[in-house]
Short mmCIF file of C-alpha atoms and ligand atoms in Angstrom, two decimals:
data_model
loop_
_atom_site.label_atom_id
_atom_site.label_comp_id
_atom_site.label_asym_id
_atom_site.label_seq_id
_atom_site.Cartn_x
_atom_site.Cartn_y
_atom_site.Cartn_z
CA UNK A 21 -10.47 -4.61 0.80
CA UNK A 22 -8.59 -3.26 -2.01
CA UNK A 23 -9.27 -2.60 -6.01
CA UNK A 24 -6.49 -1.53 -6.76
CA UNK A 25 -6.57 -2.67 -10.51
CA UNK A 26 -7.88 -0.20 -13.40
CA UNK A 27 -6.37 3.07 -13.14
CA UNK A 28 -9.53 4.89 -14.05
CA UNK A 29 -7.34 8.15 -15.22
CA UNK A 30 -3.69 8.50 -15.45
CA UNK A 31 -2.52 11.96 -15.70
CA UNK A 32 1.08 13.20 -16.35
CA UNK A 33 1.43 16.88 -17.47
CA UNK A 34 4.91 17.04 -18.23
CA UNK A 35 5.89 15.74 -21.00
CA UNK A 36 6.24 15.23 -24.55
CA UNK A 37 6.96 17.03 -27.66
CA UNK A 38 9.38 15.05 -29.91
CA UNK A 39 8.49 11.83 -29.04
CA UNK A 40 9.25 8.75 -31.60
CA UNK A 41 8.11 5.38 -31.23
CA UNK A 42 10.69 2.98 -30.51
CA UNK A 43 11.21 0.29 -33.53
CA UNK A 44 9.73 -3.10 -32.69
CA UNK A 45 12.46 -5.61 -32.95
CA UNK A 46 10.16 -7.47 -30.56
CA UNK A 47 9.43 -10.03 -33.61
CA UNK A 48 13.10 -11.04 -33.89
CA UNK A 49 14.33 -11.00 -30.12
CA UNK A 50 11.35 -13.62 -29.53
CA UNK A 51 13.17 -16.36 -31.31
CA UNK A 52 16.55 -15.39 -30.01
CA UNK A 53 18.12 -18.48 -27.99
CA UNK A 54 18.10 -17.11 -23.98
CA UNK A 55 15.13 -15.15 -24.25
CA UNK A 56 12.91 -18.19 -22.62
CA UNK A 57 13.91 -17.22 -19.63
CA UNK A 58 11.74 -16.49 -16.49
CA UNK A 59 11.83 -15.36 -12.88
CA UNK A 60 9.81 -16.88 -10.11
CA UNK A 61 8.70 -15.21 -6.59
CA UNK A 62 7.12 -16.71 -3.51
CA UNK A 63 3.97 -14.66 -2.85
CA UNK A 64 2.56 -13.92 0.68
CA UNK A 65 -1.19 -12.99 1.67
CA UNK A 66 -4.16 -14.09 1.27
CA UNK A 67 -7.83 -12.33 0.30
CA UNK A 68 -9.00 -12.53 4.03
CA UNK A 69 -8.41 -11.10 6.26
CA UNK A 70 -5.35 -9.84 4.60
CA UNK A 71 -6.77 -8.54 1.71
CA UNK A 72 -4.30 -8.35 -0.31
CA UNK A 73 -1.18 -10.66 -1.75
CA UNK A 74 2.50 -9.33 -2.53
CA UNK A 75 6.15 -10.60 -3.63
CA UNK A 76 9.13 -9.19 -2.59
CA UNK A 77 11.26 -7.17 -4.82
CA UNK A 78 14.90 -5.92 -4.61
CA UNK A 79 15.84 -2.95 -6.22
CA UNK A 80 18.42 -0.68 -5.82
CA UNK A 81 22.71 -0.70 -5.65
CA UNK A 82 23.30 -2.07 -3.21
CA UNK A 83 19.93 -3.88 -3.61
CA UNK A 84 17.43 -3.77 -0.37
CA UNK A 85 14.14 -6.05 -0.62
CA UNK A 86 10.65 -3.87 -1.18
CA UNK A 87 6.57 -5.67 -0.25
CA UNK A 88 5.24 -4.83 -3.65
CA UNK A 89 1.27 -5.57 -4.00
CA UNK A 90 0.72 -7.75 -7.10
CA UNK A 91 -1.26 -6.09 -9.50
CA UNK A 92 -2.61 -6.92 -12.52
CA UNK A 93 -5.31 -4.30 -13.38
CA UNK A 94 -1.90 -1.20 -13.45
CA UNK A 95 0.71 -1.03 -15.32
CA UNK A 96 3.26 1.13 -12.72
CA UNK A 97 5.07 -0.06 -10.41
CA UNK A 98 5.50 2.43 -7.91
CA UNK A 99 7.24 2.29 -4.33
CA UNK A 100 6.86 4.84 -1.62
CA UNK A 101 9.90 7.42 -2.18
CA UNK A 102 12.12 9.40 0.26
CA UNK A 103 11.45 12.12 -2.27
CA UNK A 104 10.91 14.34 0.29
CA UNK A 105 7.24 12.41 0.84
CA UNK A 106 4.14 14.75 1.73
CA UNK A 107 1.81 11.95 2.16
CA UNK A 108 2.89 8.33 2.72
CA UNK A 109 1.77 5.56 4.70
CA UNK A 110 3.62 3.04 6.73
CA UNK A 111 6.12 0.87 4.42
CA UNK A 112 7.42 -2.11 6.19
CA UNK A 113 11.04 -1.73 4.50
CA UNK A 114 11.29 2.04 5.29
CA UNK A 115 11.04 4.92 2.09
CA UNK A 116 12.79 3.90 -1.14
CA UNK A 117 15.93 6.77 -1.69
CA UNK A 118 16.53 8.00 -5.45
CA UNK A 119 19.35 8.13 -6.82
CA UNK A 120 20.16 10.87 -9.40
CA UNK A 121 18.02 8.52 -11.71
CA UNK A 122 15.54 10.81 -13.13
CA UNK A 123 13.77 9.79 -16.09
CA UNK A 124 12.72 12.70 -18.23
CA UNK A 125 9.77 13.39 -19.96
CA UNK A 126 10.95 12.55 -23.50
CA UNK A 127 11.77 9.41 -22.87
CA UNK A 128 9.24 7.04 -24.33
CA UNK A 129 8.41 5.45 -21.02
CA UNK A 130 6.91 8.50 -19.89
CA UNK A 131 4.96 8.92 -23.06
CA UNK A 132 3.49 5.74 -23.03
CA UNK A 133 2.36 6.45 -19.37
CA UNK A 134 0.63 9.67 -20.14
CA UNK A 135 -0.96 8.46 -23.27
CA UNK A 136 -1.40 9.77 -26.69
CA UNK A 137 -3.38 13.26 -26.16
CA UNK A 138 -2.12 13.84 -22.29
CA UNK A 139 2.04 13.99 -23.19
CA UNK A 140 3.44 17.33 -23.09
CA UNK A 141 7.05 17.53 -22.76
CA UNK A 142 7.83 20.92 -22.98
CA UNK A 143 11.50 20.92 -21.97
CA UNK A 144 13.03 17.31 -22.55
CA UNK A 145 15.47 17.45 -19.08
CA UNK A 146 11.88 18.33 -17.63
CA UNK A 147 11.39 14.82 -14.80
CA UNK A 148 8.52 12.85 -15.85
CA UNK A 149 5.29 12.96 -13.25
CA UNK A 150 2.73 10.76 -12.87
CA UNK A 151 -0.66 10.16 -10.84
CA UNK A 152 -2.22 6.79 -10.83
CA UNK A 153 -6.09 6.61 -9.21
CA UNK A 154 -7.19 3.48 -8.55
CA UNK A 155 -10.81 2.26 -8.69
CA UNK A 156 -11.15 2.32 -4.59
CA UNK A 157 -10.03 6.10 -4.77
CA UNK A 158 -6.84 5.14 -3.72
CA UNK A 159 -3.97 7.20 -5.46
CA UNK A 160 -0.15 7.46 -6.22
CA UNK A 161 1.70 10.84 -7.73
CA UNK A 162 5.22 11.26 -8.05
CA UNK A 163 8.05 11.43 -10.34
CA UNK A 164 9.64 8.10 -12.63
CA UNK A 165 12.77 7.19 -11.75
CA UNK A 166 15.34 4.02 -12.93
CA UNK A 167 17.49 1.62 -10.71
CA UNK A 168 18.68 -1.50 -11.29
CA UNK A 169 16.27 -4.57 -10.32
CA UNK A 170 18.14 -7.33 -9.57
CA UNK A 171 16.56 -10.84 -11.05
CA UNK A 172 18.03 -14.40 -10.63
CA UNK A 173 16.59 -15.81 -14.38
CA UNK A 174 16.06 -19.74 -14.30
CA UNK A 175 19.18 -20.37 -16.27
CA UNK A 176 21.32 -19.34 -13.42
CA UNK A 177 21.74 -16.09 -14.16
CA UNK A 178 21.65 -13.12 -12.20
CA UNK A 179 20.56 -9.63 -14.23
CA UNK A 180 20.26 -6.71 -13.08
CA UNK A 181 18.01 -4.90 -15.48
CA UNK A 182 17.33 -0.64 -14.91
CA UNK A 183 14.04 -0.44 -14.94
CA UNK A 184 11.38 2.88 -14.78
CA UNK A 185 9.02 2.87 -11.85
CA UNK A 186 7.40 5.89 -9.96
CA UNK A 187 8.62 7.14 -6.95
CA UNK A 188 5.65 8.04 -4.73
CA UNK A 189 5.78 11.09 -2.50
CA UNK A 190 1.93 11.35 -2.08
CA UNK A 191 -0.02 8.67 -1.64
CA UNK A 192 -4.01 8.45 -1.09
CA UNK A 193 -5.52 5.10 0.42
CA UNK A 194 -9.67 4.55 0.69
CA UNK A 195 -9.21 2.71 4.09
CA UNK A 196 -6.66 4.02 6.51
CA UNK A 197 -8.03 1.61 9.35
CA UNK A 198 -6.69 -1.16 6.81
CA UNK A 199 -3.85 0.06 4.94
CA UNK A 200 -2.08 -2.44 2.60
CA UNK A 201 1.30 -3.00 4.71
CA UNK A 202 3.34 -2.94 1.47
CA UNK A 203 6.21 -0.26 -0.10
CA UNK A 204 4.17 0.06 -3.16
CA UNK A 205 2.99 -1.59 -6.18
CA UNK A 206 4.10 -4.01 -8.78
CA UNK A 207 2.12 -3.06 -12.10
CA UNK A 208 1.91 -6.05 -14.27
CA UNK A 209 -0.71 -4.80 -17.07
CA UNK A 210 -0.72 -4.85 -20.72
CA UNK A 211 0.73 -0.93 -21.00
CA UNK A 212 4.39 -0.38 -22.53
CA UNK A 213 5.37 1.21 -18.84
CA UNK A 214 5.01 -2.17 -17.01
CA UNK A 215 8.23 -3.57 -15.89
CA UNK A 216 6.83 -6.56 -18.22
CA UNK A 217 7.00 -4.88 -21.14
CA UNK A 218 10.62 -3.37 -20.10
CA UNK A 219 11.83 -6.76 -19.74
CA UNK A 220 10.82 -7.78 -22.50
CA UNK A 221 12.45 -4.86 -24.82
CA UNK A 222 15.18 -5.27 -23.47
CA UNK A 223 15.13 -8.92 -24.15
CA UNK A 224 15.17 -10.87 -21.11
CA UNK A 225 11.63 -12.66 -20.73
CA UNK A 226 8.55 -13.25 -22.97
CA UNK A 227 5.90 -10.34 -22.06
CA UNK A 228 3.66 -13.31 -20.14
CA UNK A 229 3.08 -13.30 -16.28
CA UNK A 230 1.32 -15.55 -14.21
CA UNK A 231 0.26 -16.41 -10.71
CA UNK A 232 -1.02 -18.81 -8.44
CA UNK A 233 -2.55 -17.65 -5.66
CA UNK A 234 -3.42 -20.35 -2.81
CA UNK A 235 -6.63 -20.89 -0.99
CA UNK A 236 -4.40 -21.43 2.15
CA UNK A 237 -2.64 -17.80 1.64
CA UNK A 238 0.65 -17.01 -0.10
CA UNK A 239 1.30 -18.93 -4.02
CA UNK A 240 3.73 -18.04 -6.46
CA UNK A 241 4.08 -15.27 -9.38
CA UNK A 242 6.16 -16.18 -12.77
CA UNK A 243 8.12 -13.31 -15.14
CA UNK A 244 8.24 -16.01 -18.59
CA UNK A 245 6.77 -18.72 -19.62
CA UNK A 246 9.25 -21.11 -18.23
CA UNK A 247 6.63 -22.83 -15.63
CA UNK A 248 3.72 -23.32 -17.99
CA UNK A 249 2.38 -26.98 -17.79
CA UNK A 250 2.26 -28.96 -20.88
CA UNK A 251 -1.56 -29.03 -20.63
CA UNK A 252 -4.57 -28.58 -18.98
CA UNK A 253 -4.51 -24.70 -19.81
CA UNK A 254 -7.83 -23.64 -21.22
CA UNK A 255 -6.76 -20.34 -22.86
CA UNK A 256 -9.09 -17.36 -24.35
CA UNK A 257 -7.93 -14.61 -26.43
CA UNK A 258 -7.90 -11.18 -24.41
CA UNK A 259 -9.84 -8.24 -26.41
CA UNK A 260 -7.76 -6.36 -28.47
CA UNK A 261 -7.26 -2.32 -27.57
CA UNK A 262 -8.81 -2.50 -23.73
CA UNK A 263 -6.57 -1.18 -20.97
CA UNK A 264 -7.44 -4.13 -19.05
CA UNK A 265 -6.75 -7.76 -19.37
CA UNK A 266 -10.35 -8.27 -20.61
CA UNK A 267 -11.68 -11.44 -22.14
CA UNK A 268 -14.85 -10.64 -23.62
CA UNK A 269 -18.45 -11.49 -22.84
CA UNK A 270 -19.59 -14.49 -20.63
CA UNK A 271 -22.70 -15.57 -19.20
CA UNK A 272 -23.19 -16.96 -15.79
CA UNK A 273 -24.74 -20.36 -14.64
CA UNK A 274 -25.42 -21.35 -11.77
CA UNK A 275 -25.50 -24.53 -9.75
CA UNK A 276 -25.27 -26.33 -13.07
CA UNK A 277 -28.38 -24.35 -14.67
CA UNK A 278 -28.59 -21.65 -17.07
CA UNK A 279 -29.65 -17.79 -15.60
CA UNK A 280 -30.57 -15.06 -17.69
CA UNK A 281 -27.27 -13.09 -16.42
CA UNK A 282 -25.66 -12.75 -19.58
CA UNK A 283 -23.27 -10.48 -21.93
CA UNK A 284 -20.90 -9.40 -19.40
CA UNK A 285 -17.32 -7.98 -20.14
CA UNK A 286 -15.02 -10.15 -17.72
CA UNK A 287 -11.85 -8.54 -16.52
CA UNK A 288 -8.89 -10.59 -14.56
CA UNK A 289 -7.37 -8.55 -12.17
CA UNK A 290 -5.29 -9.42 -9.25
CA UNK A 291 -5.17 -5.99 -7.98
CA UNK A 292 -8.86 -6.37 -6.49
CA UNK A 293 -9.45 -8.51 -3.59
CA UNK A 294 -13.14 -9.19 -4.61
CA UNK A 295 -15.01 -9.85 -7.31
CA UNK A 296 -17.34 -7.20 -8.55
CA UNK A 297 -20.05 -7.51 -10.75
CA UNK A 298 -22.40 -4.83 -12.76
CA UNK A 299 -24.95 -3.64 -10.15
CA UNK A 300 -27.67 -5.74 -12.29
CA UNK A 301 -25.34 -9.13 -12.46
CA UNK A 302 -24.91 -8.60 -8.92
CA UNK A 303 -28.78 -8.01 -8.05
CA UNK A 304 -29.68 -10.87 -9.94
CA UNK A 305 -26.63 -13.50 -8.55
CA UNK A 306 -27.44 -12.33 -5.01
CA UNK A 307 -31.04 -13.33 -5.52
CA UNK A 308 -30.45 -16.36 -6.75
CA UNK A 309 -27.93 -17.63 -4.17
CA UNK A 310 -30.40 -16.43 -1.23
CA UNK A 311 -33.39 -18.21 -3.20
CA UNK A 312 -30.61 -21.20 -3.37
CA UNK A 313 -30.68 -21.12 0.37
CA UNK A 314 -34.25 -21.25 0.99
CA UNK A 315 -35.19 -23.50 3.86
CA UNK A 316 -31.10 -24.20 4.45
CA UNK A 317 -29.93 -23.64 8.31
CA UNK A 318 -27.97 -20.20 7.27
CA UNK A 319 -29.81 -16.96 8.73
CA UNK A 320 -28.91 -13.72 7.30
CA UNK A 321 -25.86 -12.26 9.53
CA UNK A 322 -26.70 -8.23 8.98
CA UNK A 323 -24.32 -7.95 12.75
CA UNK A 324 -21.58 -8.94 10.69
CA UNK A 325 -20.06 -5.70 8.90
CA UNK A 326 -17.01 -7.45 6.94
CA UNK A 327 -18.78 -7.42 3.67
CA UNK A 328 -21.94 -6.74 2.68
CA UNK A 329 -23.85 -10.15 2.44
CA UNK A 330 -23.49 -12.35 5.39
CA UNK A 331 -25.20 -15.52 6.39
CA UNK A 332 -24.76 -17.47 9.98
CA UNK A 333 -25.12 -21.34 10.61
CA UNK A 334 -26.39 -23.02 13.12
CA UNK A 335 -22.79 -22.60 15.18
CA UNK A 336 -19.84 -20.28 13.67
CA UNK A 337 -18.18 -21.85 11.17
CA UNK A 338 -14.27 -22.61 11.75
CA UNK A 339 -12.85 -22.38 8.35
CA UNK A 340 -14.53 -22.38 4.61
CA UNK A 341 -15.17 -25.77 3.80
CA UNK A 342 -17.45 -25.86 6.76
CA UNK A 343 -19.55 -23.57 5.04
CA UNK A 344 -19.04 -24.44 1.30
CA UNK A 345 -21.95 -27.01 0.96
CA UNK A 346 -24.67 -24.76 1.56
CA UNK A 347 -23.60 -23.14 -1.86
CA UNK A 348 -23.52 -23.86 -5.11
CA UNK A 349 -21.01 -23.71 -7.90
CA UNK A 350 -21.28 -20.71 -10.73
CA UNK A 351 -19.71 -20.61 -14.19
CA UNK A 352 -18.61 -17.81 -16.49
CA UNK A 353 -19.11 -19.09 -19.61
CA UNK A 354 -17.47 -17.10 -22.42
CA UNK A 355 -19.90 -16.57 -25.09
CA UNK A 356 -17.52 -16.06 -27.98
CA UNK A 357 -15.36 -18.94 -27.68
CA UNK A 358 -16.60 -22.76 -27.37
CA UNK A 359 -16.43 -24.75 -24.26
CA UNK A 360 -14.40 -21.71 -22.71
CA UNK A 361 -15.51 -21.10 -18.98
CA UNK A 362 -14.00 -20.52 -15.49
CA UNK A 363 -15.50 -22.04 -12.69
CA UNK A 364 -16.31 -20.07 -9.66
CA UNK A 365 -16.32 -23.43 -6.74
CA UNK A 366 -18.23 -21.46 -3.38
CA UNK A 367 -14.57 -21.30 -2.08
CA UNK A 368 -14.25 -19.04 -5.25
CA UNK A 369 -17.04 -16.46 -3.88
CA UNK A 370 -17.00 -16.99 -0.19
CA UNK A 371 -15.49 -16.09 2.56
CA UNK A 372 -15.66 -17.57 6.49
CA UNK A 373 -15.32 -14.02 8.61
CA UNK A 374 -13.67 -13.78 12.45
CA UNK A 375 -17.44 -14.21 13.65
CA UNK A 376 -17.65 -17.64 12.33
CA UNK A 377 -20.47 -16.43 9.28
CA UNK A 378 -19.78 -16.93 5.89
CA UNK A 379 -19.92 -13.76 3.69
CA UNK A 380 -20.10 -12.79 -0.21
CA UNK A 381 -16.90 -12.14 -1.85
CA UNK A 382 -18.73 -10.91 -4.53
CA UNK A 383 -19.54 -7.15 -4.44
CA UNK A 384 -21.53 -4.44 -6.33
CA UNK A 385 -19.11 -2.61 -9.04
CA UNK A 386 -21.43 -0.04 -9.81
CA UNK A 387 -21.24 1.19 -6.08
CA UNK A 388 -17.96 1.87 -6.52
CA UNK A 389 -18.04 3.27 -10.27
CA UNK A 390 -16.99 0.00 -11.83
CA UNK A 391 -19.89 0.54 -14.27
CA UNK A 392 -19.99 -2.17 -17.28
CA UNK A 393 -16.99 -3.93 -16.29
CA UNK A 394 -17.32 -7.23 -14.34
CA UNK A 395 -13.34 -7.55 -12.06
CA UNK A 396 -12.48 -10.79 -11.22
CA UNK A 397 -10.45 -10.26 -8.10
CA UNK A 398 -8.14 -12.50 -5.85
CA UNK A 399 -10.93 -14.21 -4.25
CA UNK A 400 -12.00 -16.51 -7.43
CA UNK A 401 -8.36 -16.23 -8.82
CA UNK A 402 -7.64 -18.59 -5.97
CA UNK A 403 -6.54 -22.37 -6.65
CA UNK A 404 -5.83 -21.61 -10.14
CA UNK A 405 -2.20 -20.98 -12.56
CA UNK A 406 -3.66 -17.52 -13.91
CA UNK A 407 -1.26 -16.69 -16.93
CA UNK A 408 -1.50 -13.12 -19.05
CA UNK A 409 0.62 -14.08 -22.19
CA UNK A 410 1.32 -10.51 -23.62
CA UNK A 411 3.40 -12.29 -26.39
CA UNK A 412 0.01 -14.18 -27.82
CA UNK A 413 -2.61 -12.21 -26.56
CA UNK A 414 -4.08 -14.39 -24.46
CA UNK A 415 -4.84 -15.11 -21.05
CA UNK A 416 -5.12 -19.05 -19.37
CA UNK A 417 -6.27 -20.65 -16.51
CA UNK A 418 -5.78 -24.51 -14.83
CA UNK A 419 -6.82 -25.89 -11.29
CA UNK A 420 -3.28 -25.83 -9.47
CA UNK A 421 -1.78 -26.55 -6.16
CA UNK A 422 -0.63 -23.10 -5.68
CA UNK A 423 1.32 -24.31 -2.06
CA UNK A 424 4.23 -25.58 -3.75
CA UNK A 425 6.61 -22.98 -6.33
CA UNK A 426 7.10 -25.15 -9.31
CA UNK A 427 10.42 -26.43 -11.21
CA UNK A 428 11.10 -24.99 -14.72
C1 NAG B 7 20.02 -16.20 -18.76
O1 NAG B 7 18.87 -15.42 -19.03
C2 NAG B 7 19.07 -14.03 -18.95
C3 NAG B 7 17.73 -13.39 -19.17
O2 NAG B 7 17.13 -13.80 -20.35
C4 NAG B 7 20.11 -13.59 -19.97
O3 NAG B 7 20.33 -12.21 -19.88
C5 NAG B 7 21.41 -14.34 -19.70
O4 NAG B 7 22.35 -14.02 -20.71
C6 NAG B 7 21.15 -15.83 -19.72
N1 NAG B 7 22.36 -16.51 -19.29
C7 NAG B 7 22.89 -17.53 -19.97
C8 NAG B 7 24.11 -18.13 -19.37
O5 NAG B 7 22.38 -17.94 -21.01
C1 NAG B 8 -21.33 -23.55 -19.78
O1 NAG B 8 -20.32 -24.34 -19.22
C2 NAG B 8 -20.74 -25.58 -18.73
C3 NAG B 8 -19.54 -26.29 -18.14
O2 NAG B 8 -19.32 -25.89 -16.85
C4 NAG B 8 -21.37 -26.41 -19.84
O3 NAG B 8 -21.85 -27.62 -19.30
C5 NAG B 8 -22.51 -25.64 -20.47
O4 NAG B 8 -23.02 -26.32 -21.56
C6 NAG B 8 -22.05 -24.26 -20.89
N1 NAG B 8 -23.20 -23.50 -21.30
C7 NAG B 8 -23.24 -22.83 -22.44
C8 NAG B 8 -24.51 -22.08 -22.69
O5 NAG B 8 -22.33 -22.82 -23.23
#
């Protein structure tokens, strides 16, 4: 399983010693006539037993198509580099080779990376490092480099934007038995050094990304706002100055009822393949879901090592809906916004394991240093159009057939 969301630190140490802020002519691109346009890629995966889904990206001259691993809790996109690399791990399309594309440290990119108080840039032809740590101790450190991505836009167009992503020569992962068979990672979070934010700078799409991620494995993933329905979107304003696309405090219910779980900061993050909740939300959930299935046919299932909380029935189960009507539904409710709250269905929390038990998709943060932060990974994103608009600050959800990419 993989969290690969929130980069807990992000350390550069070159860097930085003139460095002016670009001017925002954001405001007056927005309503320039062209800039509605989007991308859209097919996504593969699925949260089990895959644990992880990706798109496929080409970049380079001539261009050569890289697995990236969608994720929404980073902000670089990195791929595994040819650079020379002292640690990698198998990529399916073979190392990515720089060009002379160096981006150096006074470029903004690379202070925006490092953040304010980390950016030294002592000589500006100095290369621009970075390190991104993930939440499951997984890692990335290498240099930032630029080459051209090649996008077919949904006015016909194809542009071929250079963009700034790492290259990674030495790469950590938490779980070698079950490494992420991707080239590296697309970073699609609110920071200025996501390949969002470039786009949008440079005038090409609206800052807002969005996925669908199907039940069934595989979905779609949208640059734009091109492939927005007309309704059925229940938005909620993301928090102001978090790293994260956070969306402030919810309580939970659960099968219809009101619990005493409440004031938890909610983060969206397609990064993770589970959800995790504070060690006390989690306590208090799991109790109530085994108290829930009091004098129901499902035995505890402590044989079963793929997650932490398993239950068997009577005879293995074959696929989740077999399993689903033991459980019942929960509901984040957002506490500072009316009528605002994302359903969690069982197939939301659940998963059906190659035993034939049914297991908990949602985990205990604070074992893994999540602390107060409650991630909503892949496994309840599932089903749903998830869209991060960047432009409004504000993120939206709708139930969605996620099998089928849709027409702009
Ligand atoms: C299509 O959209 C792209 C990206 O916004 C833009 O660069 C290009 O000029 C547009 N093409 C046309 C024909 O409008
Ligand atoms: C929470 O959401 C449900 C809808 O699923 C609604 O019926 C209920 O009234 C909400 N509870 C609170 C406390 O807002």
């Amino acid at each position: 399983m993989y969290l690969k969301a929130l980069v807990l630190y992000l350390l550069i140490w070159i860097a930085a010693a003139a460095y002016q802020p670009q001017p925002r002519i954001n405001k007056q691109l927005k309503s320039a006539k062209g800039f509605g346009s989007s991308v859209i890629f097919p996504i593969t995966g699925n949260v089990y037993p895959k644990g992880y889904y990706h798109v496929t990206i080409n970049i380079g001259q001539p261009p050569k198509p890289y697995f990236l691993d969608i994720d929404t809790g980073s902000d670089l996109t990195w791929l595994q580099c040819d650079a020379p690399c002292t640690k990698c791990t198998p990529a399916p399309h073979g190392l990515y080779k720089p060009q002379r594309n160096l981006i150096t440290c006074q470029d903004p990119i690379c202070a925006s990376l490092h953040g304010p108080g980390n950016y030294h840039c002592p000589a500006p032809q100095e290369q621009c490092d970075y390190q991104v740590d993930y939440a499951d101790e997984g890692s990335s450190m290498g240099v930032l480099v630029k080459d051209a991505f090649p996008f077919k836009f949904t006015n016909g167009s194809v542009v071929a934007p250079k963009l700034a992503f790492g290259c990674g020569y030495n790469q950590e992962v938490q779980d070698s038995a079950h490494l992420p068979y991707t080239d590296g990672v697309l970073g699609l979070g609110i920071g200025k050094s996501s390949i969002l934010a470039q786009l949008r700078d440079m005038g090409l799409t609206q800052n807002v990304v969005g996925h669908c991620l199907s039940g069934q494995g595989g979905g779609f993933l949208f640059f734009g706002d091109d492939f927005l329905p007309d309704s059925g979107i229940v938005w909620k304003p993301m928090l102001s100055r978090s790293k994260y696309y956070s969306l402030g405090t919810s309580e939970i219910q659960f099968g219809g009822q009101a619990t005493n779980i409440k004031g938890l900061p909610i983060v969206f993050d397609s990064g993770s393949t589970y959800t995790y909740f504070t060690s006390q939300a989690y306590n208090a959930v799991v109790s109530l879901i085994k108290r829930d299935l009091n004098g129901k046919q499902l035995k505890d299932a402590t044989d079963d090592k793929s997650l932490p909380v398993c239950w068997k029935g009577s005879k293995p189960f074959k696929s989740i809906r077999d399993a689903v009507s033991y459980f019942k539904p929960l509901v984040l409710n957002f506490t500072d916004a009316k009528n605002v709250h994302f359903q969690l269905r069982p197939e939301s929390y659940l998963i059906v394991t190659v035993h034939g038990n049914v297991c908990l998709g949602i985990l205990d943060g604070g074992e893994v240093g999540l602390g107060n932060i409650n991630v909503i990974g892949d496994i309840s994103l599932q089903d749903k159009l998830v869209i991060y608009d960047n432009e409004r600050q504000q993120i939206g959800w709708a139930p969605a057939n996620c099998n089928r990419l849709p027409k702009s």
